[in-house]
Structures are given as C-alpha cells and as structure tokens.
Backbone as numpy.savetxt, mean C-alpha at the origin, in Angstrom:
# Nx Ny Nz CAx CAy CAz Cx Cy Cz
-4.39 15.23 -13.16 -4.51 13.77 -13.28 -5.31 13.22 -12.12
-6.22 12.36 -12.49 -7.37 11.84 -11.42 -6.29 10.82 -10.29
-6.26 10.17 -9.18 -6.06 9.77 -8.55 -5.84 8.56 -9.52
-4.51 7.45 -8.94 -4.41 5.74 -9.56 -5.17 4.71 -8.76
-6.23 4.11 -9.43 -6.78 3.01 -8.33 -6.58 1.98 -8.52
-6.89 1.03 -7.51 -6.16 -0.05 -7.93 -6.46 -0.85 -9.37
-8.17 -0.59 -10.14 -8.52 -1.77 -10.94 -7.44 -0.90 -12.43
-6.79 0.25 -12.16 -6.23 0.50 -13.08 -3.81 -0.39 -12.45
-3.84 -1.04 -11.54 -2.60 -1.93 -11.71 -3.01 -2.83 -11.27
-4.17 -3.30 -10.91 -4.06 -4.39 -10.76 -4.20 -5.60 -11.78
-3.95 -7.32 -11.18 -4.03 -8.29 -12.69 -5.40 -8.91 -12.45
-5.63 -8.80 -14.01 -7.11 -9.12 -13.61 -7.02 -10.78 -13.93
-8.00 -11.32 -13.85 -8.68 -12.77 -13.76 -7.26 -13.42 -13.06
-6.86 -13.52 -12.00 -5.79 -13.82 -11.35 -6.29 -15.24 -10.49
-5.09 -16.60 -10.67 -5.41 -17.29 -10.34 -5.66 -17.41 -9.08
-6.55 -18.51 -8.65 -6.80 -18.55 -7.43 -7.31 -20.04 -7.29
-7.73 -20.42 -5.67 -7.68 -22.43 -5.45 -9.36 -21.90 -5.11
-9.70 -23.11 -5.64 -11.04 -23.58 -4.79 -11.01 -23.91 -3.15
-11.80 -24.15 -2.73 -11.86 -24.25 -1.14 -11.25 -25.92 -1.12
-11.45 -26.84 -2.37 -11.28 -28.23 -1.93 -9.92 -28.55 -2.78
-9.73 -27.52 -3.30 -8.17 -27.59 -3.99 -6.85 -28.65 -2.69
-6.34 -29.24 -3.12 -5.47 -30.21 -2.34 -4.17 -29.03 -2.12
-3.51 -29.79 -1.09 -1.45 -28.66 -0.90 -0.96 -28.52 -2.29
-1.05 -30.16 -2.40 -0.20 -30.06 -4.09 -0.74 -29.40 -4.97
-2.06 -29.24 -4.94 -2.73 -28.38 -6.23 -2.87 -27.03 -6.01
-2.27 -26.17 -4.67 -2.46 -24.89 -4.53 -1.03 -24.66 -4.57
0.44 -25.39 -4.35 1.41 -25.11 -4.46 1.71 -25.28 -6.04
1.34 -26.35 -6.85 1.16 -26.02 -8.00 0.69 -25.30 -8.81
0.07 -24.49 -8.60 -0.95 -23.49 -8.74 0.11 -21.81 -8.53
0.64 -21.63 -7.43 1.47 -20.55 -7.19 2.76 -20.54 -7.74
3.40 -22.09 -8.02 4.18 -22.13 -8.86 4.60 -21.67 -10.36
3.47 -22.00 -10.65 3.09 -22.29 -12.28 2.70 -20.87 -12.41
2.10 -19.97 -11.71 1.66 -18.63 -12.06 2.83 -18.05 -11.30
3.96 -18.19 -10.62 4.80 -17.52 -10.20 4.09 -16.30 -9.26
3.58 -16.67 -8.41 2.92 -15.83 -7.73 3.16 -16.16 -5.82
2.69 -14.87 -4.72 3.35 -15.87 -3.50 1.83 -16.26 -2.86
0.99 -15.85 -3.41 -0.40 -16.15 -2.76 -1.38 -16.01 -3.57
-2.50 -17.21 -3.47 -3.85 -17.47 -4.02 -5.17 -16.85 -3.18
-6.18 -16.44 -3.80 -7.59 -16.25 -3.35 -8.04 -17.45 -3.53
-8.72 -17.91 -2.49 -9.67 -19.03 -2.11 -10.85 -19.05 -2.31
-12.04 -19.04 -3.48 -13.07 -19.04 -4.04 -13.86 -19.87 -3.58
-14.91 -19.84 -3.14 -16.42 -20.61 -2.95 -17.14 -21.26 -4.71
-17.81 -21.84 -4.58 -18.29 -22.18 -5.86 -19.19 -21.35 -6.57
-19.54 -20.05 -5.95 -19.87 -19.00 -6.69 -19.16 -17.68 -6.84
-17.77 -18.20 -6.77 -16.19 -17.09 -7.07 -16.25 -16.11 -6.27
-16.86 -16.05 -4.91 -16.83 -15.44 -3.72 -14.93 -15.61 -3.31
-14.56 -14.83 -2.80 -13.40 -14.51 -2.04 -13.81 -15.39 -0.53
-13.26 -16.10 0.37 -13.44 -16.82 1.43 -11.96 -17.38 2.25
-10.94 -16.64 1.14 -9.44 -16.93 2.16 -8.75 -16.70 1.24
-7.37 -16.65 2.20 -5.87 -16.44 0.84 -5.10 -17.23 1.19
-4.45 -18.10 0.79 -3.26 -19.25 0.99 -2.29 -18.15 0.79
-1.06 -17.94 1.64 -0.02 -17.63 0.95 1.47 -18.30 0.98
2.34 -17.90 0.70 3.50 -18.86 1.22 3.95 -19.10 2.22
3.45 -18.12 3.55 3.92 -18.74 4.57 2.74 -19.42 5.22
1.50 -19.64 4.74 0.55 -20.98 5.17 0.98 -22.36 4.81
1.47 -22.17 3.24 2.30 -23.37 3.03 3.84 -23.91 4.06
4.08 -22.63 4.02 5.80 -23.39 4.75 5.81 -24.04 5.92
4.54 -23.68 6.68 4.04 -24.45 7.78 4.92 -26.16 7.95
4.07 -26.52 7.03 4.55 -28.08 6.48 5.57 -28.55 6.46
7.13 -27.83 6.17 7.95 -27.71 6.58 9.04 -27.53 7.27
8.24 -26.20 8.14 8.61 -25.78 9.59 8.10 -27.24 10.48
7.51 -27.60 10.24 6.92 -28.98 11.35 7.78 -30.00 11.04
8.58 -30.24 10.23 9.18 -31.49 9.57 10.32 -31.73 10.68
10.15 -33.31 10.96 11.67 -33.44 12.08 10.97 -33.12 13.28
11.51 -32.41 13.86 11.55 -32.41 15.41 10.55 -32.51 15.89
9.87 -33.46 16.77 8.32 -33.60 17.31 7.83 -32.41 18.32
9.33 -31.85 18.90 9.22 -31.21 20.14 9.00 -29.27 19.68
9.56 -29.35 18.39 9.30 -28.20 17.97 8.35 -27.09 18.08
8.75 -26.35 18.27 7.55 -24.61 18.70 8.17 -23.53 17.76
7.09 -22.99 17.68 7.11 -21.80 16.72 8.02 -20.57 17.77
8.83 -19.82 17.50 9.56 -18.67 17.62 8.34 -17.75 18.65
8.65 -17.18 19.70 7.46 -16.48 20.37 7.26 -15.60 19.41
8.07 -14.88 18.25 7.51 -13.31 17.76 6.24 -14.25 16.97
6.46 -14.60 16.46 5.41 -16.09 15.30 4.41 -16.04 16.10
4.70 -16.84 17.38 2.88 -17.14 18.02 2.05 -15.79 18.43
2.93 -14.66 18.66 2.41 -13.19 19.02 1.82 -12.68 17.99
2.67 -12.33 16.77 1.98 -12.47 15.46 1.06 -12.71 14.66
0.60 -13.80 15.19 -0.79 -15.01 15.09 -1.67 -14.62 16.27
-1.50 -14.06 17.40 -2.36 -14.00 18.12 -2.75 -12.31 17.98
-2.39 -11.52 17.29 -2.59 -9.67 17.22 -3.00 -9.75 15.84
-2.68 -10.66 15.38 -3.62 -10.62 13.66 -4.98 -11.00 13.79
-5.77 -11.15 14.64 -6.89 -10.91 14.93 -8.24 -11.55 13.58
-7.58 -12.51 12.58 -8.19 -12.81 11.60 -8.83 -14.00 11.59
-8.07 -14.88 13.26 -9.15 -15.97 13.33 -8.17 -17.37 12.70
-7.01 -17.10 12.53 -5.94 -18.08 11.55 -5.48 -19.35 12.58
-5.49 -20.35 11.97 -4.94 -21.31 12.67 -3.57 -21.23 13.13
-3.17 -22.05 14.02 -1.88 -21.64 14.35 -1.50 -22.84 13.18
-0.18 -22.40 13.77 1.20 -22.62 12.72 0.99 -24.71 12.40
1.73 -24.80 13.56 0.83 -26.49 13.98 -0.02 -26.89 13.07
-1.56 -26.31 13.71 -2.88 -26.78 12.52 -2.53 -26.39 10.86
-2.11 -25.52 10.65 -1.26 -25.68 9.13 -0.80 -26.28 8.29
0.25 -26.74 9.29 1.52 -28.06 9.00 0.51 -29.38 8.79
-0.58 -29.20 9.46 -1.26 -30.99 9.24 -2.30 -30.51 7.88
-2.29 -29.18 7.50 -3.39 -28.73 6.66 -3.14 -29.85 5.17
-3.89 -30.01 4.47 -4.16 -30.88 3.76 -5.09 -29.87 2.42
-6.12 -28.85 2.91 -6.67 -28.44 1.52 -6.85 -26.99 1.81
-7.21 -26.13 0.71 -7.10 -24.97 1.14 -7.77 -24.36 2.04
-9.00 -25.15 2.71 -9.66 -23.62 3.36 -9.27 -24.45 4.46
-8.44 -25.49 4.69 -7.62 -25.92 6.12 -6.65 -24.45 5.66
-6.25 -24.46 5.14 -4.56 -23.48 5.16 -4.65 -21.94 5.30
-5.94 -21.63 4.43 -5.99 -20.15 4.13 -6.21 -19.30 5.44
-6.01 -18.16 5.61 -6.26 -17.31 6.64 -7.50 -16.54 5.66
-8.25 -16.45 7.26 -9.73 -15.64 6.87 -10.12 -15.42 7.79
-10.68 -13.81 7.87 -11.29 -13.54 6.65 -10.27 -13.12 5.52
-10.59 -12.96 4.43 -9.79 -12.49 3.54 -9.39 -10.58 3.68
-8.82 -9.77 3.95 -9.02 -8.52 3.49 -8.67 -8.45 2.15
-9.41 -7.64 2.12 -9.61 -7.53 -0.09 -9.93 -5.88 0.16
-10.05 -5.64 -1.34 -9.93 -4.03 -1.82 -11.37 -3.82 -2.92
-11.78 -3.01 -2.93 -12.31 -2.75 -4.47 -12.07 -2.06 -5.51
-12.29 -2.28 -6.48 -11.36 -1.66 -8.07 -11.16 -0.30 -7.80
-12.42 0.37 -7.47 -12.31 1.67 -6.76 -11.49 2.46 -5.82
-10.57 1.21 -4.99 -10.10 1.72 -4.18 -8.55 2.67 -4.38
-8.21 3.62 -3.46 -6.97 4.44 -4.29 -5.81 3.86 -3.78
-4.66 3.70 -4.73 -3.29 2.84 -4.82 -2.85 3.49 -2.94
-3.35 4.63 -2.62 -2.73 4.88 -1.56 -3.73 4.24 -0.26
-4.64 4.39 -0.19 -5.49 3.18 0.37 -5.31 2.10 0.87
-4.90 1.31 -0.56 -4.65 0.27 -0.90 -3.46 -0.43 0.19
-2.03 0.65 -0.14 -0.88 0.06 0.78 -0.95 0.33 2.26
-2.03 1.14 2.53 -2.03 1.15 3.87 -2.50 0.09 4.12
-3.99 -0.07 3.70 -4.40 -1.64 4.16 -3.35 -2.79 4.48
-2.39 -2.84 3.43 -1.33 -3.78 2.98 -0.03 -3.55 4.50
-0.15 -2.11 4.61 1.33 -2.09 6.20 0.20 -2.10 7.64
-1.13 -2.22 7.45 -1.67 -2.24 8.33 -2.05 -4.20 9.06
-2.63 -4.58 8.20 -2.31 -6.01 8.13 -1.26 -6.64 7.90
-0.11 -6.39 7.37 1.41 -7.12 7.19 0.87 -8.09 6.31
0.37 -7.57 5.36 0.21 -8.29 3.99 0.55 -7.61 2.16
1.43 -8.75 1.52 2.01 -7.94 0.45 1.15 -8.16 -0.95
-0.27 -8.85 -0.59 -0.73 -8.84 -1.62 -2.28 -8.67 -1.19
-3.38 -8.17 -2.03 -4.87 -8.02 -2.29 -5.13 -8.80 -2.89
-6.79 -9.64 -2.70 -7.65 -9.92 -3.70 -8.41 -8.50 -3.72
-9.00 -8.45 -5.01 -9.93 -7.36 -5.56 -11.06 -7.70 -5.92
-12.39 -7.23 -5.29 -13.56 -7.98 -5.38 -14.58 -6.75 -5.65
-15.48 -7.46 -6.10 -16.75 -6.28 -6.75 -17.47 -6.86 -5.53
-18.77 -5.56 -5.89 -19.65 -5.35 -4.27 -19.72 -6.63 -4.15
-19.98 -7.83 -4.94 -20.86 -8.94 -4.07 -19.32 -9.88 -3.75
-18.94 -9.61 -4.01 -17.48 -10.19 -2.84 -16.94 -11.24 -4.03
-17.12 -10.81 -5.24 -16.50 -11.99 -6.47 -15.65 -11.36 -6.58
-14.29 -12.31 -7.16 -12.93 -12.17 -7.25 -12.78 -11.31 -8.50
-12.03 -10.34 -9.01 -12.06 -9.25 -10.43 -10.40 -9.57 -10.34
-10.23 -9.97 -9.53 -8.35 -9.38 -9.68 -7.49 -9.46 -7.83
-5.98 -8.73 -8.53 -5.39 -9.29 -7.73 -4.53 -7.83 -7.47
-4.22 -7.41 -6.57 -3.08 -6.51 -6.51 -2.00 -6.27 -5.65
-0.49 -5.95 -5.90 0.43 -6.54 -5.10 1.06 -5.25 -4.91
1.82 -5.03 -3.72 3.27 -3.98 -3.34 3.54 -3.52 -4.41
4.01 -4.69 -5.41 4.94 -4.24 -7.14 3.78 -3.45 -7.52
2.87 -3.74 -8.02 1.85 -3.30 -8.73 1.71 -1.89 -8.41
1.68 -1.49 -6.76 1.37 -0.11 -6.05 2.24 0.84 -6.29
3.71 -0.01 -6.59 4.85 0.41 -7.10 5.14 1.32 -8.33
4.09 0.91 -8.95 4.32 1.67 -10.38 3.87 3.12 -10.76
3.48 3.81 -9.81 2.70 5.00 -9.70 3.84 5.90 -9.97
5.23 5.24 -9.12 6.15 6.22 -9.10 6.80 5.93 -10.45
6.50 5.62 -11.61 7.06 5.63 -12.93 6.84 6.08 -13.74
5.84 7.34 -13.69 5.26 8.30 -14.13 6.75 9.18 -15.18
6.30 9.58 -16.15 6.87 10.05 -16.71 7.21 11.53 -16.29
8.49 12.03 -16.04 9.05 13.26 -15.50 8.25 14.54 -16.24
8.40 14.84 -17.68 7.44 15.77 -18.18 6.14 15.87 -17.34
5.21 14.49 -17.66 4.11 14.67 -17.23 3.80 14.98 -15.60
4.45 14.92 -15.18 4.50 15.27 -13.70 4.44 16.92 -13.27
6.15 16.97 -13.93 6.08 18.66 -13.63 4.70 19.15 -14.69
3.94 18.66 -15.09 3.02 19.74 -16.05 2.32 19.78 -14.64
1.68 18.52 -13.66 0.65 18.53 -12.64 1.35 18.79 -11.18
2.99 18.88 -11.22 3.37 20.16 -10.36 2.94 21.24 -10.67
3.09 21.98 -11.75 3.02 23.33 -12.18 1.53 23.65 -11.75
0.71 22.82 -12.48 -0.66 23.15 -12.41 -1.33 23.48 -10.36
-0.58 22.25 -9.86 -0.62 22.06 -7.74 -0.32 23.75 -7.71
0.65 23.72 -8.24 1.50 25.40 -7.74 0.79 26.54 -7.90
0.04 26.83 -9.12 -0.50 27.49 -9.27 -2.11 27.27 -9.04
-2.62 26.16 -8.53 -3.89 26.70 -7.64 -3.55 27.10 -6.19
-2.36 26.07 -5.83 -2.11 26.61 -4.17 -1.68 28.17 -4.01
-1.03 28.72 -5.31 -0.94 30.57 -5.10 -1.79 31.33 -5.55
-3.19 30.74 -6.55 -3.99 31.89 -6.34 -4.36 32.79 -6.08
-5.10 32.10 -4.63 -5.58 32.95 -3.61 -5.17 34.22 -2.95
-3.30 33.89 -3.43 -2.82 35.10 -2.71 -2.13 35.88 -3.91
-2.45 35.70 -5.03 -2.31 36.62 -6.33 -0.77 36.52 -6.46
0.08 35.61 -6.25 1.16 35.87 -6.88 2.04 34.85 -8.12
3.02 34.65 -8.33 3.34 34.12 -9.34 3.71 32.31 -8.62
4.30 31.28 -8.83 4.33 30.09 -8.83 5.84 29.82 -8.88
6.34 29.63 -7.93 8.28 29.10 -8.26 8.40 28.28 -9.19
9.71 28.52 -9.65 10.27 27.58 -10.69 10.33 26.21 -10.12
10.46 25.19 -11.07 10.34 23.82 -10.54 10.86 23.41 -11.63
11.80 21.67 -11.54 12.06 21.05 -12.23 11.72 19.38 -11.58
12.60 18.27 -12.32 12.10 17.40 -11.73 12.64 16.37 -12.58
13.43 15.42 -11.80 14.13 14.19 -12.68 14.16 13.31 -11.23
13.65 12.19 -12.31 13.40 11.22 -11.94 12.82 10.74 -10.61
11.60 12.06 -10.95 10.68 11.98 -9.41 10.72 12.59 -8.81
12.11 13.17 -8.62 12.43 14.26 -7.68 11.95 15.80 -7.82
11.42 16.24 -7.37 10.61 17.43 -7.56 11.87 18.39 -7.07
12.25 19.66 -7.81 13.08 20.72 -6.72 12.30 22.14 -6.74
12.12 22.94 -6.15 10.91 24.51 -5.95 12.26 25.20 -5.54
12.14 26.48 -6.59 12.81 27.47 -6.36 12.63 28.74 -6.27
12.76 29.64 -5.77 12.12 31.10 -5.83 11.71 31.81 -4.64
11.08 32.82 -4.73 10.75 33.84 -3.62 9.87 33.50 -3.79
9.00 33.31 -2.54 7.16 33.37 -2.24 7.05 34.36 -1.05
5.99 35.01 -0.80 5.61 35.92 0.34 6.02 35.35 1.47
5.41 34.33 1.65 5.43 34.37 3.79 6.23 32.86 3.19
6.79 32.65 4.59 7.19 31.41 5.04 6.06 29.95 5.21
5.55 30.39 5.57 4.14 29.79 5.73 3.44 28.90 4.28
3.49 29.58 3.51 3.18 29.72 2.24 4.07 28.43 1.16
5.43 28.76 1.51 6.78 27.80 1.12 5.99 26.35 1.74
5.95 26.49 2.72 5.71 25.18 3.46 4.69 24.19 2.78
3.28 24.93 2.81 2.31 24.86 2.58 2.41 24.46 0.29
3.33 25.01 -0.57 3.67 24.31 -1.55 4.17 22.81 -1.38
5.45 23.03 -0.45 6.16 21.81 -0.62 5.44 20.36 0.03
4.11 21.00 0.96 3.71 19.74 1.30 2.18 19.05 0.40
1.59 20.45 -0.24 1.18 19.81 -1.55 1.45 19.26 -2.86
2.54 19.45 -2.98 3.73 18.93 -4.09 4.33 17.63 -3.44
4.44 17.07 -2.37 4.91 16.09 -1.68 3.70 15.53 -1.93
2.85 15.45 -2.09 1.40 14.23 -1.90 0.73 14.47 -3.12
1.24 14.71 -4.37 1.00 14.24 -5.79 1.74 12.49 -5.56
0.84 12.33 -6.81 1.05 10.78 -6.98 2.34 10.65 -8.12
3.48 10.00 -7.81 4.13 9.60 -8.11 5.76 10.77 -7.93
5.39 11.50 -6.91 6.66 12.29 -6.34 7.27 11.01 -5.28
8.70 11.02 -5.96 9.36 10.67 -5.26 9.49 11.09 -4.21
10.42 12.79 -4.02 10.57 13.43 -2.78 10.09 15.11 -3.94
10.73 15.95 -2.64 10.38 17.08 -2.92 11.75 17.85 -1.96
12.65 18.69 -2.67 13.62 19.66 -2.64 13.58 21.00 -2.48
13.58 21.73 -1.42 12.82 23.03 -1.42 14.00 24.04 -1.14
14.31 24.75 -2.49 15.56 26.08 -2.81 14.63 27.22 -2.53
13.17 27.17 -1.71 12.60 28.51 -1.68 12.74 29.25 -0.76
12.73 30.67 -1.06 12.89 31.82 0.24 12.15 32.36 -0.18
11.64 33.44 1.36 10.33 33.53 1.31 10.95 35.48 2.05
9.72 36.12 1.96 10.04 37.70 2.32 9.90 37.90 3.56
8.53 37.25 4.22 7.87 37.42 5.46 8.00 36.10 6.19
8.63 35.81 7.45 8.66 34.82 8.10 7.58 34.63 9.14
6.75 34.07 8.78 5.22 34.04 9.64 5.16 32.61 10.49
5.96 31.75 10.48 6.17 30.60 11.19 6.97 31.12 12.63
5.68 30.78 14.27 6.49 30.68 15.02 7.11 29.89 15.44
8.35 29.97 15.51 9.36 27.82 16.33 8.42 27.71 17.69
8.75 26.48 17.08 7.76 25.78 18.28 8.68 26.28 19.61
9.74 26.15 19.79 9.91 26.47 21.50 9.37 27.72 21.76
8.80 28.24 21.14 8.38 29.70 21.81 6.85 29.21 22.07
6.55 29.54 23.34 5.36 29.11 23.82 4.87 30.50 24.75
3.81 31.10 24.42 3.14 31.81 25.38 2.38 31.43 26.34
2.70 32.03 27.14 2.34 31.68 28.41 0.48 32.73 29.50
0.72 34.31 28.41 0.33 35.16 29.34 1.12 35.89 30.50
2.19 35.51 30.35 2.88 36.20 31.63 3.81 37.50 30.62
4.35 38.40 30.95 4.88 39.32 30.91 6.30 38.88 31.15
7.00 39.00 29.64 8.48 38.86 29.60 9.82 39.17 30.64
C-alpha cells in the first residue's frame, strides 16, 4: 500500500474568511461550519493567515479588567512562535480578519505524507492545516482527526502488508517470515528468526507501517548478535 497523503483525508473546498471579513462574520463562519479555524484568502484565494479560536478568544480574555496581562507561559508562547502574531492585547481590539489571523500561514500540499503532515502540526502547536497547490491557492483543509484515520485501516488488510514487510525484510537472509496476527492494530510476531539482530530489525519495520497501532514481539531468535550497551571496549586487556 502506497503511503496516505494528506489530499487523500483531507476536506476539500473548506470554508475560509476573506481578509476584510468582520469578528462577527468569521465567528459566524466557524460556527456554522463547526470548525475551530478558518484560512484567510486574498482576492485571488491565496492562503495569507488562519483565524483560529484562540485569535478570537482574545476579545474575551480582555473583557473587564483594564489592568489585565496575559499568563507569562501565553506571552512566551507568542514570543518562540516566531510567526510574527500580534500579541494577545492587539487581538482583543482586532476587528477583521487579517487584524486577527496569525501569519504566515503554515500550510501543507496535497502531496504531502499524513506523517509529515503531524509533525508540522506538534512542531508548530497547531491542530489544523490549510492545503494549498504550488501557487499558494487554498484546495482544502486538514486536521489531527483527519490524520487520525490512517489508524482505521482494516485488520485483514494490514496483516496482508505485514506479511508482505516480513517477507522482503527476510529475503536477503533466505529464511522463512514469523507468524503474525493482528486485531485491532495491534500487530503480534511470533517465531524463531536467526540472529537477534534480525528480530529487532522486523519489529521496527512492522512498527512504521501506516496504520500499526503498536507492535508485540513473541520472537526468539538462535544467535544473539546484539552487544548491551554497557559493554564498552576500551582496547585494554581484561
């Protein structure tokens, strides 16, 4: 099975505000599509920011107390996100979207792989993508949930592309492929393989198929070719 990218979970023609869209018309907007964040479009459907819900809550957080300050983790937060975002303050007085949105936007392309994808997403501390073709127009939208679904792969179809992992990773060394089963994601490998080495070297290509939950390893092996790390040579004479 080819790799999942995103333009295959992500939603396509996904709403999004114009740059002169008003609060009320971008909170109406996320409402009505039940969504926690908009792409901010130029008038030629360029990507140029993302409103999300906590640009809006701003407005709120400011309400009442004149003397009020943002939480230090908040202003640190804002100052290591490195994206150029107004503070919290300029927010609260924001009025239209490309006052509110943070930009630049990071976005993805259809091309890009679901695993890619969530790094971008724990690397920025962001739970949603716009998805844009080369010239930076909006195609879609893709979220955490969406990245989510990889692991819902049907159990049959899985162990067929365990089986298949197993038997290119033993090839090389001419022998047979451990038994394997697998519910509900869970991969388990059972059997004798040659070296120790070898065991390892299954369970961590069977761990990085797409849509393994985990991976369970009942294998023993004949030849133990792994040295433990505390044993360290030195050159000196025992």
């Amino acid at each position: 099975m080819d790799s999942t990218v995103v333009r295959d979970v992500m939603t396509v023609e996904p709403p999004s505000a114009t740059e002169d869209a008003s609060f009320r018309d971008v909170v109406r907007t996320m409402v009505n599509h039940r969504v926690s964040a908009l792409p901010v479009v130029d008038r030629d459907g360029r990507v140029v920011g993302v409103v999300s819900e906590e640009d809006l809550i701003h407005k709120e957080e400011f309400t009442g107390d004149d003397d009020y300050s943002p939480p230090l983790r908040a202003r640190l937060r804002a100052r290591l996100s490195g994206t150029g975002a107004a503070s919290s303050a300029e927010k609260a007085g924001a009025n239209r979207a490309d006052q509110l949105m943070s930009r630049p936007a990071i976005t993805v392309l259809p091309g890009t792989s679901v695993a890619r994808a969530a790094r971008i997403m724990e690397r920025h501390g962001v739970k949603q993508l716009p998805v844009v073709a080369e010239d930076n127009r909006l195609v879609g939208m893709v979220t955490r949930r969406d990245l989510l679904t990889v692991f819902l792969r049907n159990d049959e179809d899985l162990a067929r592309e365990v089986h298949a992992e197993l038997v290119a990773a033993i090839r090389p060394v001419k022998g047979e492929p451990p038994a394997l089963s697998v519910d509900d994601g869970v991969v388990t490998l059972w059997g004798t393989v040659e070296r120790r080495s070898l065991a390892q070297t299954l369970v961590r290509r069977v761990s990085h198929l797409e849509g393994v939950v985990d991976v369970v390893s009942d294998l023993d092996w004949r030849i133990d070719d792994v040295v433990p790390e505390y044993v360290h040579w030195r050159g000196e004479s025992w």
